[in-house]
Amino acid sequence: MPTIAVDKAALFKALGREYTTEEFDELCFDYGIELDEDTSQTERQIVNGQQEPPQLKIEIPANRYDLLCFEGIALMLNIFLGRKSLPKYRLVPPPNGELQSIIVHEDTTKIRPYISGAILRNIKFDQARYNSFISLQDKLHQNLARQRSLVAIGTHDLDTVQGPFTYEALPPKEIEFAPLNQTKKMNAEEMMTFFEKDKHLSRYLHIIRDSPVYPVIYDSKRTVCSMPPIINGDHSKIKLTTRNVFIDVTATDKTKLDIIVNMMVTMFSLYTAEPFTVEPVKIVSKHNNETRQAPDLTPRETQAEVSYINACCGLNLSASEICKLLDRMAYTASPSKASKDLIDVAIPPTRADVLHQADIMEDVAVAYGFNKLPRSFPSKSGTIAQPLLINKLSDIIRVEAAMAGWTEVMPLILCSHDENFAWLNREDDGKTAVKLANPKTLEYQVVRTTLLPGLLKTVRENKQHPVPMKMFEVSDVAFKDPSRERKSRNERHFAAAWYGKTSGFEVVHGLLDRVMLMLKSAFITSEEGLESKTDAYSSYWIEEVDG
């Protein structure tokens, strides 16, 4: 889980009181986060001749993106303590009424197809706020954005550039500008070489390096704002004196794009002249009908069942009591007029982690207090102790095969294409095996459609062992299945192999007879004097049943 370091004195000032380490540790536990370290109790570094101020290192859940900075932690803890109510985030047009726009070119679909943006007007930075602003970008890049591969954030001093902006994809030699903290202009191809030795930026070069076109954002004067996801231009870099911040966010994942834009603006709209106001940007994307106004700070409306929440938590709360608890967790909730068992919940743009009523139930439990929840063990349980029928059948077969003197093997479910087809004298029709798009080695190209390759490879690797060898496997194979949601299905198979100086057919057949006998499967034989197509061969009768 991410660990966030915040200034101890500043956080306690924001919370309105001083806490001992034990008291703050308890507050963190109550909210569902964890105090990892209080540096005031350890030796701190000397920076510029002064000792570093005490910090609190707080471990937060990986999906709580709203807690990745000082501003988010202070706001959410104040709401939890009842000192503040949830802010109402508003989109406010600029004084002249004309929105800044980003015009998206079709070529961007080849590299990073999505872009969004926002503007923070009349923001006031000091050193601590500026550091927190940069730190939040880094945390989002490392966490949700997956090292910038999914999303990249650019921030600019709006007063140094002029809209409308264009988002384009051009050959690297055609992109030329002075990158951040550099004075020399260079084209994008030269930048790739220049930043190879940079400890920070070299980690991101591979994302676009092999692409024939690179994404780039220009202002109306063809001044480069940024070349995502690598670096911003030096011309528009933000400083402590910056008053209007233009945020651009590019992505390959639209969902994460919207989440990150919302996180950036909700956390730092606190410092605008009119707190919690954001100036929207018009995204003009005609080629894919994605023209819209961004960001969207409208709370998401959903419902949760009172009976479900009470059943999971072991409580007997009324709808109004649950709504009061949800207020402490930054929701807006009210009893539903449609049903006494429902509550209407508005999820704020800061809570992208809430996907289901189970998440709402968890927050009710947090607000109620983990230590106050009723404890009932083992008379009550949230699970039904019953194996799946397929697993029960598999275990029966495993036990019978093992008791018959056979050894179970467990090879990998992935194998090479040749092992699954050519080496078994089988042809690949292209409609059977699930293939890996980017296998790391030739050994792992497809998901096996039979258990035979694993058994034969086990025999090959154990030739030095004395014979005979008797081995079996009960496991899954996979097949393509376009009718399924995931376009594939699993099947549970049983296979056995004998390796010895004789063919051993009677031994393998004996194992089959034993397994079928224990499964009480009928053996169908033809009777003398009776002719029937179904009785042409003696066989076992197996039929799949439900339940």
Coordinates of C-alpha atoms in Angstrom, one line a residue:
M1 CA 0.0 0.0 0.0
P2 CA 1.2 3.6 -0.7
T3 CA 2.8 5.4 2.2
I4 CA 2.3 9.2 2.4
A5 CA 4.5 11.5 4.4
V6 CA 2.8 14.7 5.7
D7 CA 4.0 17.5 7.9
K8 CA 3.0 16.7 11.4
A9 CA 2.5 20.2 12.6
A10 CA 0.5 21.3 9.5
L11 CA -1.8 18.2 9.7
F12 CA -2.6 18.7 13.4
K13 CA -3.3 22.4 12.7
A14 CA -5.6 21.4 9.9
L15 CA -7.4 19.0 12.3
G16 CA -7.8 21.7 14.9
R17 CA -5.9 20.0 17.8
E18 CA -2.7 18.3 18.9
Y19 CA -2.6 14.5 19.1
T20 CA -0.2 12.2 20.8
T21 CA 1.3 9.5 18.6
E22 CA -1.0 7.0 20.3
E23 CA -4.1 9.1 19.8
F24 CA -3.4 9.8 16.1
D25 CA -2.6 6.1 15.6
E26 CA -6.0 5.3 17.0
L27 CA -7.7 7.9 14.8
C28 CA -6.0 6.4 11.7
F29 CA -7.2 2.9 12.7
D30 CA -10.7 4.1 13.2
Y31 CA -10.7 5.6 9.7
G32 CA -9.2 2.5 8.1
I33 CA -5.7 3.8 7.5
E34 CA -2.5 3.1 9.4
L35 CA 0.2 5.3 11.0
D36 CA 3.4 3.7 9.9
E37 CA 5.9 6.1 11.6
D38 CA 6.1 9.3 13.5
T39 CA 9.6 10.8 12.7
S40 CA 9.5 13.1 15.7
Q41 CA 10.6 10.0 17.7
T42 CA 13.6 9.3 15.5
E43 CA 16.7 11.2 14.3
R44 CA 15.8 13.4 11.3
Q45 CA 18.0 14.5 8.4
I46 CA 19.7 17.9 8.3
V47 CA 18.5 19.8 5.2
N48 CA 20.2 23.2 4.3
G49 CA 21.6 23.5 7.8
Q50 CA 18.2 22.8 9.5
Q51 CA 16.7 19.6 10.8
E52 CA 13.8 18.3 8.8
P53 CA 10.5 19.0 10.5
P54 CA 8.6 16.0 12.0
Q55 CA 6.5 14.0 9.6
L56 CA 3.8 11.4 9.9
K57 CA 4.1 8.5 7.5
I58 CA 0.7 7.1 6.8
E59 CA -0.1 3.9 5.0
I60 CA -3.3 4.2 3.0
P61 CA -5.3 1.7 0.9
A62 CA -4.1 1.4 -2.7
N63 CA -7.6 2.3 -4.1
R64 CA -8.0 5.5 -2.0
Y65 CA -6.6 7.9 -4.5
D66 CA -8.1 10.9 -2.6
L67 CA -5.7 10.2 0.3
L68 CA -2.5 10.4 -1.8
C69 CA -1.8 14.0 -0.6
F70 CA -1.9 16.1 2.5
E71 CA -5.0 18.0 1.3
G72 CA -7.0 14.8 0.9
I73 CA -6.0 13.3 4.2
A74 CA -6.8 16.5 6.1
L75 CA -10.1 16.9 4.4
M76 CA -11.3 13.3 4.8
L77 CA -10.2 13.2 8.5
N78 CA -12.0 16.5 9.2
I79 CA -15.2 15.1 7.6
F80 CA -14.8 11.9 9.6
L81 CA -14.4 13.9 12.8
G82 CA -17.5 16.0 12.0
R83 CA -15.5 19.2 11.8
K84 CA -16.3 19.9 8.2
S85 CA -18.9 18.8 5.7
L86 CA -18.3 17.5 2.2
P87 CA -17.4 20.4 -0.2
K88 CA -19.6 21.0 -3.1
Y89 CA -17.3 21.1 -6.2
R90 CA -18.5 23.4 -8.9
L91 CA -17.6 24.1 -12.5
V92 CA -17.3 27.8 -13.1
P93 CA -16.8 29.3 -16.6
P94 CA -14.1 32.0 -17.1
P95 CA -15.0 35.7 -16.6
N96 CA -15.3 36.2 -20.4
G97 CA -17.6 33.1 -20.6
E98 CA -15.5 31.4 -23.4
L99 CA -14.1 28.1 -22.4
Q100 CA -10.5 27.1 -23.3
S101 CA -10.6 24.2 -25.8
I102 CA -8.4 21.3 -26.7
I103 CA -8.8 20.2 -30.4
V104 CA -7.9 16.5 -30.8
H105 CA -6.4 15.3 -34.1
E106 CA -7.3 11.8 -35.4
D107 CA -3.7 10.7 -35.6
T108 CA -3.6 10.5 -31.8
T109 CA -5.6 7.3 -31.9
K110 CA -2.3 5.6 -33.0
I111 CA -0.5 6.3 -29.7
R112 CA -2.6 7.9 -26.9
P113 CA -6.2 8.4 -27.9
Y114 CA -7.7 10.1 -24.9
I115 CA -7.2 13.6 -23.5
S116 CA -8.9 15.7 -20.8
G117 CA -8.1 18.9 -19.0
A118 CA -9.1 21.5 -16.5
I119 CA -8.0 24.9 -15.2
L120 CA -7.5 26.1 -11.6
R121 CA -8.0 29.9 -11.6
N122 CA -6.4 32.3 -9.1
I123 CA -4.7 29.5 -7.1
K124 CA -2.3 30.5 -4.4
F125 CA 0.9 28.3 -3.9
D126 CA 3.4 28.4 -1.1
Q127 CA 6.3 26.0 -0.9
A128 CA 4.4 23.3 0.9
R129 CA 1.4 23.5 -1.4
Y130 CA 3.6 23.4 -4.5
N131 CA 5.5 20.4 -3.2
S132 CA 2.2 18.6 -2.4
F133 CA 0.9 19.4 -5.9
I134 CA 4.0 17.9 -7.6
S135 CA 4.0 14.9 -5.1
L136 CA 0.3 14.1 -6.0
Q137 CA 1.2 13.9 -9.7
D138 CA 4.1 11.5 -8.9
K139 CA 1.9 9.3 -6.7
L140 CA -0.8 9.1 -9.3
H141 CA 1.8 8.3 -12.0
Q142 CA 3.3 5.5 -9.9
N143 CA -0.1 4.1 -8.7
L144 CA -3.1 4.4 -10.8
A145 CA -1.3 5.5 -14.0
R146 CA 1.0 2.4 -13.9
Q147 CA 4.3 4.3 -14.4
R148 CA 2.6 6.7 -16.9
S149 CA 1.8 3.8 -19.3
L150 CA -1.9 4.3 -18.9
V151 CA -2.2 8.0 -17.9
A152 CA 0.2 11.0 -18.0
I153 CA -0.4 14.4 -16.3
G154 CA 1.0 17.7 -17.5
T155 CA 0.6 21.0 -15.6
H156 CA 1.3 24.5 -17.1
D157 CA 1.2 28.1 -16.2
L158 CA -1.8 29.2 -18.2
D159 CA -0.6 32.8 -18.4
T160 CA 2.4 31.7 -20.5
V161 CA 0.4 30.0 -23.2
Q162 CA -2.6 30.8 -25.2
G163 CA -5.5 28.6 -26.3
P164 CA -7.1 27.0 -28.2
F165 CA -4.8 24.1 -27.7
T166 CA -4.3 21.2 -30.1
Y167 CA -3.5 17.6 -29.3
E168 CA -1.6 16.0 -32.2
A169 CA 0.6 13.0 -33.1
L170 CA 3.6 13.8 -35.2
P171 CA 6.9 12.1 -36.3
P172 CA 9.6 12.7 -33.6
K173 CA 11.8 14.8 -35.9
E174 CA 9.0 17.3 -36.4
I175 CA 8.5 17.9 -32.7
E176 CA 11.0 20.5 -31.4
F177 CA 11.1 22.4 -28.1
A178 CA 13.1 23.0 -24.9
P179 CA 12.2 20.4 -22.4
L180 CA 11.5 21.1 -18.7
N181 CA 14.5 22.7 -16.9
Q182 CA 16.5 22.8 -20.1
T183 CA 17.4 25.8 -22.3
K184 CA 18.5 24.1 -25.5
K185 CA 15.8 23.2 -28.1
M186 CA 15.9 19.7 -29.4
N187 CA 13.6 17.4 -31.4
A188 CA 11.9 14.5 -29.9
E189 CA 14.3 11.9 -31.3
E190 CA 17.3 13.8 -29.7
M191 CA 15.4 14.0 -26.4
M192 CA 15.1 10.2 -26.3
T193 CA 18.9 9.9 -26.5
F194 CA 19.4 12.9 -24.1
F195 CA 17.2 11.5 -21.4
E196 CA 18.5 7.9 -21.6
K197 CA 20.9 8.6 -18.7
D198 CA 18.3 10.5 -16.6
K199 CA 17.4 8.3 -13.6
H200 CA 13.8 9.6 -13.5
L201 CA 12.7 10.0 -17.1
S202 CA 14.6 7.0 -18.6
R203 CA 11.9 4.8 -17.0
Y204 CA 9.2 6.2 -19.3
L205 CA 11.0 6.4 -22.7
H206 CA 10.0 2.9 -23.8
I207 CA 6.3 3.8 -23.7
I208 CA 6.4 5.8 -27.0
R209 CA 10.0 5.3 -28.3
D210 CA 9.2 2.7 -30.9
S211 CA 6.1 4.5 -32.2
P212 CA 6.3 6.2 -35.6
V213 CA 4.4 9.2 -34.1
Y214 CA 4.7 10.9 -30.7
P215 CA 1.9 12.7 -28.9
V216 CA 2.3 16.5 -28.5
I217 CA 0.2 19.4 -27.2
Y218 CA 0.5 22.8 -28.8
D219 CA -1.0 26.2 -27.9
S220 CA -2.4 28.5 -30.6
K221 CA 1.1 29.9 -31.3
R222 CA 2.6 26.4 -31.8
T223 CA 4.4 26.5 -28.5
V224 CA 4.8 23.0 -27.2
C225 CA 3.2 22.6 -23.8
S226 CA 4.1 18.9 -23.3
M227 CA 5.1 15.7 -25.0
P228 CA 3.2 13.1 -23.0
P229 CA 4.0 10.8 -21.3
I230 CA 7.7 12.0 -21.2
I231 CA 8.1 15.6 -20.3
N232 CA 6.6 19.1 -20.3
G233 CA 8.0 22.1 -22.1
D234 CA 10.1 24.5 -20.2
H235 CA 8.2 27.5 -21.5
S236 CA 5.0 26.8 -19.5
K237 CA 6.4 25.3 -16.3
I238 CA 4.6 26.3 -13.1
K239 CA 6.3 28.2 -10.3
L240 CA 5.4 29.4 -6.9
T241 CA 4.2 32.6 -8.5
T242 CA 1.8 30.8 -10.9
R243 CA -1.8 31.9 -10.4
N244 CA -3.6 30.0 -13.2
V245 CA -2.8 26.4 -13.7
F246 CA -3.8 24.5 -16.9
I247 CA -3.9 20.7 -16.4
D248 CA -3.7 18.3 -19.4
V249 CA -4.1 14.6 -18.9
T250 CA -3.6 12.1 -21.7
A251 CA -4.3 8.4 -21.5
T252 CA -4.9 5.0 -23.1
D253 CA -7.6 4.2 -20.6
K254 CA -10.6 6.5 -20.5
T255 CA -11.8 5.5 -17.0
K256 CA -8.5 6.2 -15.4
L257 CA -8.2 9.4 -17.3
D258 CA -11.4 10.7 -15.7
I259 CA -10.4 9.6 -12.2
I260 CA -7.0 11.3 -12.3
V261 CA -8.4 14.6 -13.7
N262 CA -11.0 14.6 -10.9
M263 CA -8.4 13.8 -8.2
M264 CA -6.1 16.6 -9.3
V265 CA -8.8 19.3 -9.4
T266 CA -10.7 18.3 -6.3
M267 CA -7.7 18.2 -4.1
F268 CA -6.2 21.5 -5.2
S269 CA -9.3 23.6 -5.9
L270 CA -9.1 24.1 -2.2
Y271 CA -6.5 26.8 -2.8
T272 CA -8.3 28.8 -5.5
A273 CA -9.7 32.3 -4.7
E274 CA -13.2 30.8 -4.6
P275 CA -12.5 27.4 -2.9
F276 CA -13.7 24.2 -4.6
T277 CA -14.3 25.8 -8.0
V278 CA -12.9 24.5 -11.3
E279 CA -12.9 26.0 -14.7
P280 CA -13.9 23.4 -17.3
V281 CA -12.2 22.8 -20.7
K282 CA -13.9 21.9 -23.9
I283 CA -12.5 18.8 -25.6
V284 CA -13.2 18.9 -29.3
S285 CA -12.8 15.4 -30.8
K286 CA -15.0 15.1 -33.9
H287 CA -13.3 12.0 -35.4
N288 CA -14.6 9.7 -32.6
N289 CA -17.6 11.8 -31.4
E290 CA -15.9 12.4 -28.0
T291 CA -16.5 16.1 -27.9
R292 CA -17.4 17.1 -24.4
Q293 CA -16.8 19.4 -21.5
A294 CA -14.3 18.2 -18.9
P295 CA -14.0 17.5 -16.0
D296 CA -17.3 16.0 -14.9
L297 CA -17.6 16.6 -11.1
T298 CA -21.2 15.4 -10.9
P299 CA -21.7 13.0 -8.0
R300 CA -22.6 9.5 -9.0
E301 CA -26.1 8.4 -7.9
T302 CA -26.7 4.9 -6.6
Q303 CA -28.7 3.0 -4.0
A304 CA -27.8 0.6 -1.2
E305 CA -30.0 -1.9 0.7
V306 CA -30.5 -1.3 4.4
S307 CA -31.0 -5.0 5.0
Y308 CA -27.8 -5.9 3.1
I309 CA -25.7 -3.4 5.2
N310 CA -27.2 -4.6 8.5
A311 CA -26.8 -8.3 7.6
C312 CA -23.1 -7.8 6.6
C313 CA -22.3 -5.7 9.7
G314 CA -24.4 -7.6 12.2
L315 CA -26.3 -4.4 13.1
N316 CA -29.9 -3.3 13.2
L317 CA -29.6 0.4 12.0
S318 CA -32.4 2.4 10.5
A319 CA -32.0 4.1 7.1
S320 CA -31.5 7.5 8.7
E321 CA -28.8 6.2 11.1
I322 CA -27.0 4.7 8.2
C323 CA -27.2 8.0 6.3
K324 CA -25.6 9.8 9.3
L325 CA -22.8 7.4 9.3
L326 CA -22.2 7.8 5.5
D327 CA -22.1 11.6 6.0
R328 CA -18.9 11.0 8.0
M329 CA -17.4 9.1 5.1
A330 CA -17.9 11.9 2.6
Y331 CA -21.2 10.7 1.0
T332 CA -24.5 12.4 0.7
A333 CA -27.2 10.0 1.6
S334 CA -30.9 10.0 2.4
P335 CA -33.6 7.4 2.9
S336 CA -35.2 6.4 -0.4
K337 CA -38.8 7.3 -1.1
A338 CA -39.2 4.2 -3.3
S339 CA -38.6 1.7 -0.5
K340 CA -37.9 1.6 3.2
D341 CA -35.1 -0.9 2.6
L342 CA -33.2 1.5 0.2
I343 CA -31.1 4.6 0.7
D344 CA -30.2 7.0 -2.0
V345 CA -26.5 7.7 -2.1
A346 CA -24.5 10.4 -4.0
I347 CA -20.9 9.3 -4.4
P348 CA -18.6 12.4 -4.6
P349 CA -16.0 12.7 -7.4
T350 CA -13.2 12.1 -4.9
R351 CA -14.4 8.5 -4.2
A352 CA -13.6 6.6 -7.4
D353 CA -13.0 3.5 -5.3
V354 CA -16.8 3.0 -4.6
L355 CA -18.1 0.6 -7.2
H356 CA -20.7 -1.5 -5.4
Q357 CA -23.0 -1.4 -2.4
A358 CA -20.4 -3.6 -0.7
D359 CA -18.1 -0.6 -0.7
I360 CA -20.8 1.5 0.9
M361 CA -21.4 -1.2 3.5
E362 CA -17.7 -1.2 4.3
D363 CA -17.7 2.6 4.9
V364 CA -20.8 2.2 7.2
A365 CA -18.7 -0.3 9.2
V366 CA -15.8 2.1 9.4
A367 CA -18.0 5.0 10.5
Y368 CA -19.7 2.8 13.1
G369 CA -16.4 1.6 14.4
F370 CA -14.6 -1.7 13.8
N371 CA -14.3 -2.4 17.5
K372 CA -18.0 -1.7 18.1
L373 CA -19.2 -4.2 15.6
P374 CA -20.8 -7.3 17.3
R375 CA -18.6 -10.4 17.5
S376 CA -20.3 -13.7 17.0
F377 CA -18.1 -16.7 16.4
P378 CA -18.7 -19.5 15.5
S379 CA -22.5 -19.4 15.8
K380 CA -22.8 -17.1 12.8
S381 CA -20.9 -17.2 9.5
G382 CA -21.0 -15.3 6.2
T383 CA -20.1 -18.4 4.2
I384 CA -21.6 -21.8 3.4
A385 CA -19.1 -24.6 4.1
Q386 CA -19.7 -26.7 1.0
P387 CA -17.4 -27.6 -1.8
L388 CA -18.3 -27.1 -5.4
L389 CA -19.6 -30.3 -6.9
I390 CA -16.8 -30.3 -9.6
N391 CA -14.2 -30.0 -6.9
K392 CA -15.8 -32.8 -4.8
L393 CA -15.8 -35.1 -7.8
S394 CA -12.2 -34.2 -8.6
D395 CA -11.2 -35.1 -5.0
I396 CA -12.9 -38.5 -5.2
I397 CA -11.0 -39.3 -8.4
R398 CA -7.7 -38.1 -6.9
V399 CA -8.2 -40.3 -3.8
E400 CA -9.1 -43.4 -5.7
A401 CA -6.2 -43.0 -8.2
A402 CA -3.8 -42.5 -5.3
M403 CA -5.1 -45.5 -3.4
A404 CA -4.6 -47.6 -6.5
G405 CA -0.9 -46.7 -6.3
W406 CA -0.7 -43.9 -8.9
T407 CA 1.2 -40.7 -8.3
E408 CA -0.4 -37.3 -8.9
V409 CA 1.5 -34.7 -10.9
M410 CA 0.8 -31.0 -11.3
P411 CA 2.4 -29.5 -14.4
L412 CA 1.8 -26.0 -15.6
I413 CA -1.4 -25.2 -17.5
L414 CA 0.6 -23.3 -20.2
C415 CA 2.5 -25.2 -22.8
S416 CA 4.1 -24.6 -26.3
H417 CA 2.0 -24.7 -29.4
D418 CA 3.9 -27.8 -30.7
E419 CA 3.4 -29.7 -27.4
N420 CA -0.3 -29.2 -27.6
F421 CA -0.7 -30.0 -31.3
A422 CA 2.1 -31.1 -33.6
W423 CA 3.8 -33.5 -31.1
L424 CA 0.4 -35.1 -30.4
N425 CA -0.3 -35.4 -34.2
R426 CA -3.1 -32.9 -33.9
E427 CA -3.9 -30.0 -36.1
D428 CA -4.7 -26.5 -34.9
D429 CA -7.9 -25.3 -36.5
G430 CA -7.6 -21.9 -34.9
K431 CA -10.8 -22.3 -33.0
T432 CA -9.8 -24.5 -30.1
A433 CA -6.8 -23.2 -28.1
V434 CA -6.6 -20.0 -26.2
K435 CA -3.3 -18.4 -27.3
L436 CA -1.2 -15.8 -25.4
A437 CA -0.8 -12.6 -27.3
N438 CA 2.8 -11.9 -26.0
P439 CA 4.4 -15.1 -24.7
K440 CA 7.7 -14.5 -22.9
T441 CA 9.1 -17.9 -24.0
L442 CA 8.3 -20.6 -26.6
E443 CA 7.3 -22.9 -23.7
Y444 CA 4.3 -20.8 -22.8
Q445 CA 2.4 -20.1 -26.0
V446 CA -1.1 -21.6 -25.4
V447 CA -3.4 -22.8 -22.7
R448 CA -3.5 -26.5 -22.9
T449 CA -6.5 -28.3 -24.4
T450 CA -5.5 -31.7 -23.1
L451 CA -3.6 -33.0 -20.1
L452 CA -1.4 -35.3 -22.2
P453 CA 1.5 -32.8 -22.8
G454 CA 2.0 -32.3 -19.0
L455 CA 2.1 -36.1 -18.4
L456 CA 4.5 -36.7 -21.3
K457 CA 6.8 -33.9 -20.2
T458 CA 6.9 -35.4 -16.7
V459 CA 7.8 -38.8 -18.1
R460 CA 10.6 -37.2 -20.2
E461 CA 12.1 -35.3 -17.2
N462 CA 12.0 -38.5 -15.0
K463 CA 13.5 -41.1 -17.3
Q464 CA 16.3 -41.8 -14.8
H465 CA 13.7 -43.1 -12.3
P466 CA 13.0 -46.8 -12.0
V467 CA 10.1 -48.2 -14.1
P468 CA 7.3 -48.6 -14.1
M469 CA 6.0 -45.1 -13.5
K470 CA 2.3 -44.6 -12.9
M471 CA 1.1 -41.0 -12.8
F472 CA -2.2 -39.1 -13.2
E473 CA -3.5 -35.6 -13.2
V474 CA -7.0 -34.1 -12.4
S475 CA -7.0 -30.5 -13.6
D476 CA -8.4 -27.8 -15.9
V477 CA -8.0 -27.4 -19.6
A478 CA -9.3 -24.4 -21.6
F479 CA -11.1 -23.9 -24.9
K480 CA -12.2 -21.0 -27.0
D481 CA -15.9 -20.4 -26.6
P482 CA -17.4 -17.3 -28.4
S483 CA -20.7 -17.8 -26.6
R484 CA -19.2 -17.0 -23.2
E485 CA -18.6 -13.5 -21.9
R486 CA -14.8 -14.1 -21.7
K487 CA -14.8 -16.0 -25.0
S488 CA -13.4 -19.1 -23.3
R489 CA -14.3 -21.9 -20.9
N490 CA -12.6 -24.3 -18.5
E491 CA -13.2 -28.0 -18.4
R492 CA -12.0 -30.4 -15.7
H493 CA -10.2 -33.4 -17.1
F494 CA -8.7 -36.6 -15.8
A495 CA -5.7 -38.3 -17.4
A496 CA -3.3 -41.1 -16.5
A497 CA -0.1 -42.4 -18.0
W498 CA 1.9 -45.6 -17.6
Y499 CA 5.6 -45.8 -18.4
G500 CA 7.3 -49.2 -18.3
K501 CA 8.8 -52.1 -20.2
T502 CA 5.4 -53.2 -21.4
S503 CA 2.6 -51.3 -22.9
G504 CA 0.6 -51.4 -19.6
F505 CA -2.7 -51.1 -21.3
E506 CA -4.3 -53.5 -18.8
V507 CA -2.9 -51.4 -15.9
V508 CA -4.4 -48.2 -17.2
H509 CA -7.7 -49.9 -18.0
G510 CA -7.7 -51.3 -14.5
L511 CA -7.4 -47.8 -13.1
L512 CA -10.3 -46.7 -15.3
D513 CA -12.5 -49.6 -14.1
R514 CA -11.7 -48.8 -10.5
V515 CA -12.6 -45.1 -10.8
M516 CA -15.8 -45.9 -12.6
L517 CA -16.7 -48.5 -10.0
M518 CA -16.3 -46.0 -7.2
L519 CA -18.4 -43.4 -9.1
K520 CA -21.1 -46.1 -9.5
S521 CA -21.1 -45.6 -13.2
A522 CA -23.0 -48.3 -15.1
F523 CA -21.1 -50.5 -17.5
I524 CA -23.3 -51.1 -20.6
T525 CA -22.7 -54.4 -22.5
S526 CA -24.4 -55.8 -25.6
E527 CA -26.4 -59.0 -25.1
E528 CA -26.1 -62.0 -27.5
G529 CA -28.8 -62.1 -30.0
L530 CA -29.8 -58.5 -29.7
E531 CA -28.7 -56.0 -32.3
S532 CA -28.6 -52.2 -31.6
K533 CA -26.3 -49.4 -32.8
T534 CA -26.0 -48.2 -29.3
D535 CA -24.9 -51.7 -28.1
A536 CA -22.2 -52.1 -30.8
Y537 CA -19.5 -51.6 -28.1
S538 CA -19.4 -52.2 -24.4
S539 CA -19.0 -48.9 -22.6
Y540 CA -19.6 -46.9 -19.4
W541 CA -22.7 -44.6 -19.2
I542 CA -21.8 -41.1 -17.9
E543 CA -24.3 -38.3 -17.8
E544 CA -23.9 -34.8 -16.5
V545 CA -26.4 -33.7 -13.9
D546 CA -27.1 -30.3 -12.2
G547 CA -27.0 -29.8 -8.4

